[in-house]
Coordinates of C-alpha atoms in Angstrom, one line a residue:
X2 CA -80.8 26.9 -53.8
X3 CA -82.3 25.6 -50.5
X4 CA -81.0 27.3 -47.3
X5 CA -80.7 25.8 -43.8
X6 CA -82.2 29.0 -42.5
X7 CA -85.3 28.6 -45.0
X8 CA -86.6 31.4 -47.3
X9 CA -89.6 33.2 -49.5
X10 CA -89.2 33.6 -52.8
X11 CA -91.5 36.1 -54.6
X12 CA -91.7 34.7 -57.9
X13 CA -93.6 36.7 -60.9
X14 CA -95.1 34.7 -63.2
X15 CA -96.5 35.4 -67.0
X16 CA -99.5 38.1 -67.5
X17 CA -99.8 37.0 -70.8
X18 CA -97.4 35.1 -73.1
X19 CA -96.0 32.0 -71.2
X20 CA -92.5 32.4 -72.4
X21 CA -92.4 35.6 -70.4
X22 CA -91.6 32.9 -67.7
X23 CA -88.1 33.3 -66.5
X24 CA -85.2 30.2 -66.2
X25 CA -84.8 30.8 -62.8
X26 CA -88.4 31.2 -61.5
X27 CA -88.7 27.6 -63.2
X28 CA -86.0 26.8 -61.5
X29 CA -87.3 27.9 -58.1
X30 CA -91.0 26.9 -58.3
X31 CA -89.1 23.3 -59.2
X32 CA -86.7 23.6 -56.2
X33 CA -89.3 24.6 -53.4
X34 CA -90.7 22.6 -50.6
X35 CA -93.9 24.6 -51.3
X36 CA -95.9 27.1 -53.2
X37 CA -98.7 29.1 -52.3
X38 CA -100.4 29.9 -55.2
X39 CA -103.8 32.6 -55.2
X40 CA -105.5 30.2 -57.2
X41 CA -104.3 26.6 -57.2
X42 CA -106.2 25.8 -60.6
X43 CA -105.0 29.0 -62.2
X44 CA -101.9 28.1 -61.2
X45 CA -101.9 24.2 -62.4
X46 CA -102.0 25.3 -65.7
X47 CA -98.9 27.0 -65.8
X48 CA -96.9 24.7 -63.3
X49 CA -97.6 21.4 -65.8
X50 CA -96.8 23.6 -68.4
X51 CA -93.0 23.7 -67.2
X52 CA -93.0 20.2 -65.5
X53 CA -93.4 21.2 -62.1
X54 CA -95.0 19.1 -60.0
X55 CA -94.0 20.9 -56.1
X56 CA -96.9 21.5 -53.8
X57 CA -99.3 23.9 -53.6
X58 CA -101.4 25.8 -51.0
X59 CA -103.8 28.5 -51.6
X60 CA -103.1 31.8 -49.9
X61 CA -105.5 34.4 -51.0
X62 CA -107.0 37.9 -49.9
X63 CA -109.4 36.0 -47.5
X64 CA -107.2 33.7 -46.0
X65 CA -103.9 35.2 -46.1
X66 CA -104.5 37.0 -42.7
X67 CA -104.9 33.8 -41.3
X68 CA -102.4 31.9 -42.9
X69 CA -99.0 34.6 -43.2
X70 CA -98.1 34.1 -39.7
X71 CA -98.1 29.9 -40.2
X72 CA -96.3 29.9 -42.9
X73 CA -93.7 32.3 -41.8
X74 CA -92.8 30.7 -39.1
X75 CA -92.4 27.1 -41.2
X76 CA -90.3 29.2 -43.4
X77 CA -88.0 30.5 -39.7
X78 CA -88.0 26.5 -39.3
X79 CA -86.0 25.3 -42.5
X80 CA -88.6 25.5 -45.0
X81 CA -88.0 26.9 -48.9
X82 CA -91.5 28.6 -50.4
X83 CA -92.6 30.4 -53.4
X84 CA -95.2 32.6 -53.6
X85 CA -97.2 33.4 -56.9
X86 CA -100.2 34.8 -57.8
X87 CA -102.2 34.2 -60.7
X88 CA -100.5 36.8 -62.9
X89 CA -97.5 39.1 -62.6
X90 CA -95.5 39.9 -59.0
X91 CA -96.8 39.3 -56.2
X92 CA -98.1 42.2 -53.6
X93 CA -98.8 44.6 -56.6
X94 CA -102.5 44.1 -56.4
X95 CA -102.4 40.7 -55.3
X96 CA -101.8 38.7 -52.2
X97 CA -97.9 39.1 -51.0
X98 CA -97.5 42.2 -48.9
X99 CA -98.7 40.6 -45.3
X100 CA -96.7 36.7 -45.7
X101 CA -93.8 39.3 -46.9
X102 CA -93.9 41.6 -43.7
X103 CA -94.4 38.4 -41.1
X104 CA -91.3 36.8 -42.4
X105 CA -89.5 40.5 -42.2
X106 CA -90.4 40.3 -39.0
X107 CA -89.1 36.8 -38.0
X108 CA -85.7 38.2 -39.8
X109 CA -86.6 35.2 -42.2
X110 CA -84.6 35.3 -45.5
X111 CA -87.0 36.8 -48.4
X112 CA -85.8 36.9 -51.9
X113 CA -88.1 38.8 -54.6
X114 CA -87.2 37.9 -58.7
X115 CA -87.6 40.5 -61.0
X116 CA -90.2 39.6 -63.5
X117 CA -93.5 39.6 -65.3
X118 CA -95.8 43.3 -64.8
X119 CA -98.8 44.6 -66.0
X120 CA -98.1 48.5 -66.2
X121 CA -94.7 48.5 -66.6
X122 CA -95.0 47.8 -70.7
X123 CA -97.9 49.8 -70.3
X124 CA -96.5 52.6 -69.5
X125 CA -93.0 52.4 -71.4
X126 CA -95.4 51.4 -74.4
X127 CA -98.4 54.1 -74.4
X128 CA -95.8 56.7 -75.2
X129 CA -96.6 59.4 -72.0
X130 CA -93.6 60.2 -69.9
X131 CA -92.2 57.4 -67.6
X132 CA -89.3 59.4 -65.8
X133 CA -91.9 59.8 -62.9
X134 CA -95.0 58.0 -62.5
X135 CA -97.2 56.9 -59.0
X136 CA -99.4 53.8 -59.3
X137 CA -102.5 54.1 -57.7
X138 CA -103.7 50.4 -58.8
X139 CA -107.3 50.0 -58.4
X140 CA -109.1 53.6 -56.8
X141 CA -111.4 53.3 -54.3
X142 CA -115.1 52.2 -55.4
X143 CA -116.9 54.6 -53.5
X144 CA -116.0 55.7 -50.2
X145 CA -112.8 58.0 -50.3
X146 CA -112.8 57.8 -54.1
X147 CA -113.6 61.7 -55.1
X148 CA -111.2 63.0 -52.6
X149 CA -108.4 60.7 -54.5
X150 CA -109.2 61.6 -57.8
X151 CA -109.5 65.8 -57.0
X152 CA -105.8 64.7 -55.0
X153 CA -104.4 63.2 -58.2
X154 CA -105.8 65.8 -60.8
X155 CA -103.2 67.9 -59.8
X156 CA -100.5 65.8 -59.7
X157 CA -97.6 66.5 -62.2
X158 CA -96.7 63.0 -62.6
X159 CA -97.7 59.9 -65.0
X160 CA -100.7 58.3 -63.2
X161 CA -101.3 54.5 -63.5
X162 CA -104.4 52.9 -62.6
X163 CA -105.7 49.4 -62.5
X164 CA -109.2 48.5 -63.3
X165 CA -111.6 45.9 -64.7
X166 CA -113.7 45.6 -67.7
X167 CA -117.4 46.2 -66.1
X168 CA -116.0 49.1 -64.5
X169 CA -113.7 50.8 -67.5
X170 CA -116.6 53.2 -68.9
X171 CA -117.5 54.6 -65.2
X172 CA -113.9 54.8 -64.4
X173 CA -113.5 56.9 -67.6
X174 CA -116.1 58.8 -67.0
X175 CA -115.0 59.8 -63.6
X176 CA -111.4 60.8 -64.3
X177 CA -113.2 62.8 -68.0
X178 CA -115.1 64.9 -64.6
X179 CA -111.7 65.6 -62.6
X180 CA -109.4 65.4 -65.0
X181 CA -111.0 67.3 -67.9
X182 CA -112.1 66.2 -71.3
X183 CA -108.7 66.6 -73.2
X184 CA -106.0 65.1 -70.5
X185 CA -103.9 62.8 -72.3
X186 CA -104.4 59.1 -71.7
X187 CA -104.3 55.6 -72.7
X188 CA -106.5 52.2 -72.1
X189 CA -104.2 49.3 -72.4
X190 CA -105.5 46.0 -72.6
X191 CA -104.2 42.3 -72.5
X192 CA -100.4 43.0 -72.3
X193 CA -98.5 40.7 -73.6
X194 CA -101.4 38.7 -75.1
X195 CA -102.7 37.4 -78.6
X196 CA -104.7 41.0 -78.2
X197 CA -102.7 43.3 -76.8
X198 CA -104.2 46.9 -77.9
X199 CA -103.2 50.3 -76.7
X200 CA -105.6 53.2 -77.2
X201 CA -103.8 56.6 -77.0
X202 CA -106.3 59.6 -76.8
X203 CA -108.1 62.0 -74.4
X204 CA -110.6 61.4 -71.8
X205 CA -112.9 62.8 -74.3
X206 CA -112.3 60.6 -76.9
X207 CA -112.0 57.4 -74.6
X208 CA -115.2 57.6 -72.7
X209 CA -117.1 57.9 -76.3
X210 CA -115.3 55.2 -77.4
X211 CA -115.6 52.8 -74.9
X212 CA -119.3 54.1 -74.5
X213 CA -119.9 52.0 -78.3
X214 CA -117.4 49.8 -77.6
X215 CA -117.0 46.8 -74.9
X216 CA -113.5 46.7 -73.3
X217 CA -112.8 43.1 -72.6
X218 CA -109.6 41.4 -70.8
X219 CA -106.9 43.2 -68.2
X220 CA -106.9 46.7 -68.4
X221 CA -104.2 49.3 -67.0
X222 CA -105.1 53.2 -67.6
X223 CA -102.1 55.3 -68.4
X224 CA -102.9 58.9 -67.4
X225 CA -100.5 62.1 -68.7
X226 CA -100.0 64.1 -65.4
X227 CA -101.0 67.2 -65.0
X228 CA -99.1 70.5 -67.2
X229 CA -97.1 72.9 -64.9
X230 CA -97.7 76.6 -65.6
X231 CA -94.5 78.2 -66.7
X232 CA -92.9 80.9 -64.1

């Protein structure tokens, strides 16, 4: 696996059930000369799960600026690293993208594995249509966020949002205001996990819900897109 010329693999890992973990990303986390990890304690738990005892660094959202460039460059000079996060692919609302674009930049090899996602078994499993979808992740708290949600009101395709448990019922509440009370949608939590539960309503119904009712663990909101008028 190791090259002369070095290289970054972007290795998913497990947002739930740890057998989601793939032969070769075990293989590869085993193989590299290092692996930058968002959280190295998160990331412990699943490495001695599998045995694998390669080293690890911590490259998160507040250091990654600092730290891309360095590691690119030991990657131009023969090195093999993995980068994880703490769940899922790497770059999709994690740490990944600026490490990813250094490296591009250096014409350093970069290899990505397919893997482990939140929203895609959201999506395939709420049951709204997946032919064309735009993920949005998380929306802007404050600043910009109105304009975004009036932008994506209209939009015809399957909307997929990101968002955290504390924040679920305002969310809701926000896209009930631009999206209307009766727009199809679906809150689904802890994929792949011992509670894995998808709610399929409307706006309506989902903001009174969750209004009695504390969501808990990783949420993904599924949000039908908007009806065309027929000609």
């Amino acid at each position: 696996m190791k090259n002369k010329e070095g290289c970054l693999y972007i290795v998913p890992t497990p947002v739930g059930n740890l057998e989601d973990m793939t032969f070769r990303a075990i293989s590869v986390l085993k193989e590299a000369d290092l692996i930058l990890a968002e959280d190295t304690r998160t990331s412990g738990v699943l490495l001695k799960h599998f045995g694998i005892t390669t080293p690890m660094k911590s490259h998160h959202k507040f250091n990654e600026h600092a730290t891309s460039e360095m590691m690119a460059s030991k990657i131009a000079d023969g090195e093999t690293i993995a980068l994880i996060s703490d769940a899922g692919t790497p770059g999709i609302s994690d740490p990944g993208f600026m490490i990813v674009r250094e490296c591009r930049k250096l014409g350093v090899r970069v290899e990505c594995l397919p893997g482990a996602t939140a929203f895609v078994p959201a999506l395939v499993g709420s049951g709204l249509p997946c032919d064309r979808f735009v993920f949005e992740g998380f929306l802007p708290p404050k600043k910009g966020r109105a304009t975004r949600l009036s932008l994506l009101a209209e939009d015809p395709r399957t909307i997929i949002i990101y968002e955290s448990p504390k924040k679920l019922l305002k969310t809701l509440k926000d896209l009930k205001e631009f999206f209307g009370a009766d727009r199809p949608a679906a809150v689904v939590r802890e994929i792949s996990k011992i509670h894995e539960t998808y709610n399929i309503s409307t706006f309506g119904e989902l903001v009174k819900f969750y209004s009695e009712n504390q969501a808990k663990g990783e949420i993904v909101i599924i949000v039908g897109g908007k009806l065309q008028k027929s000609k």
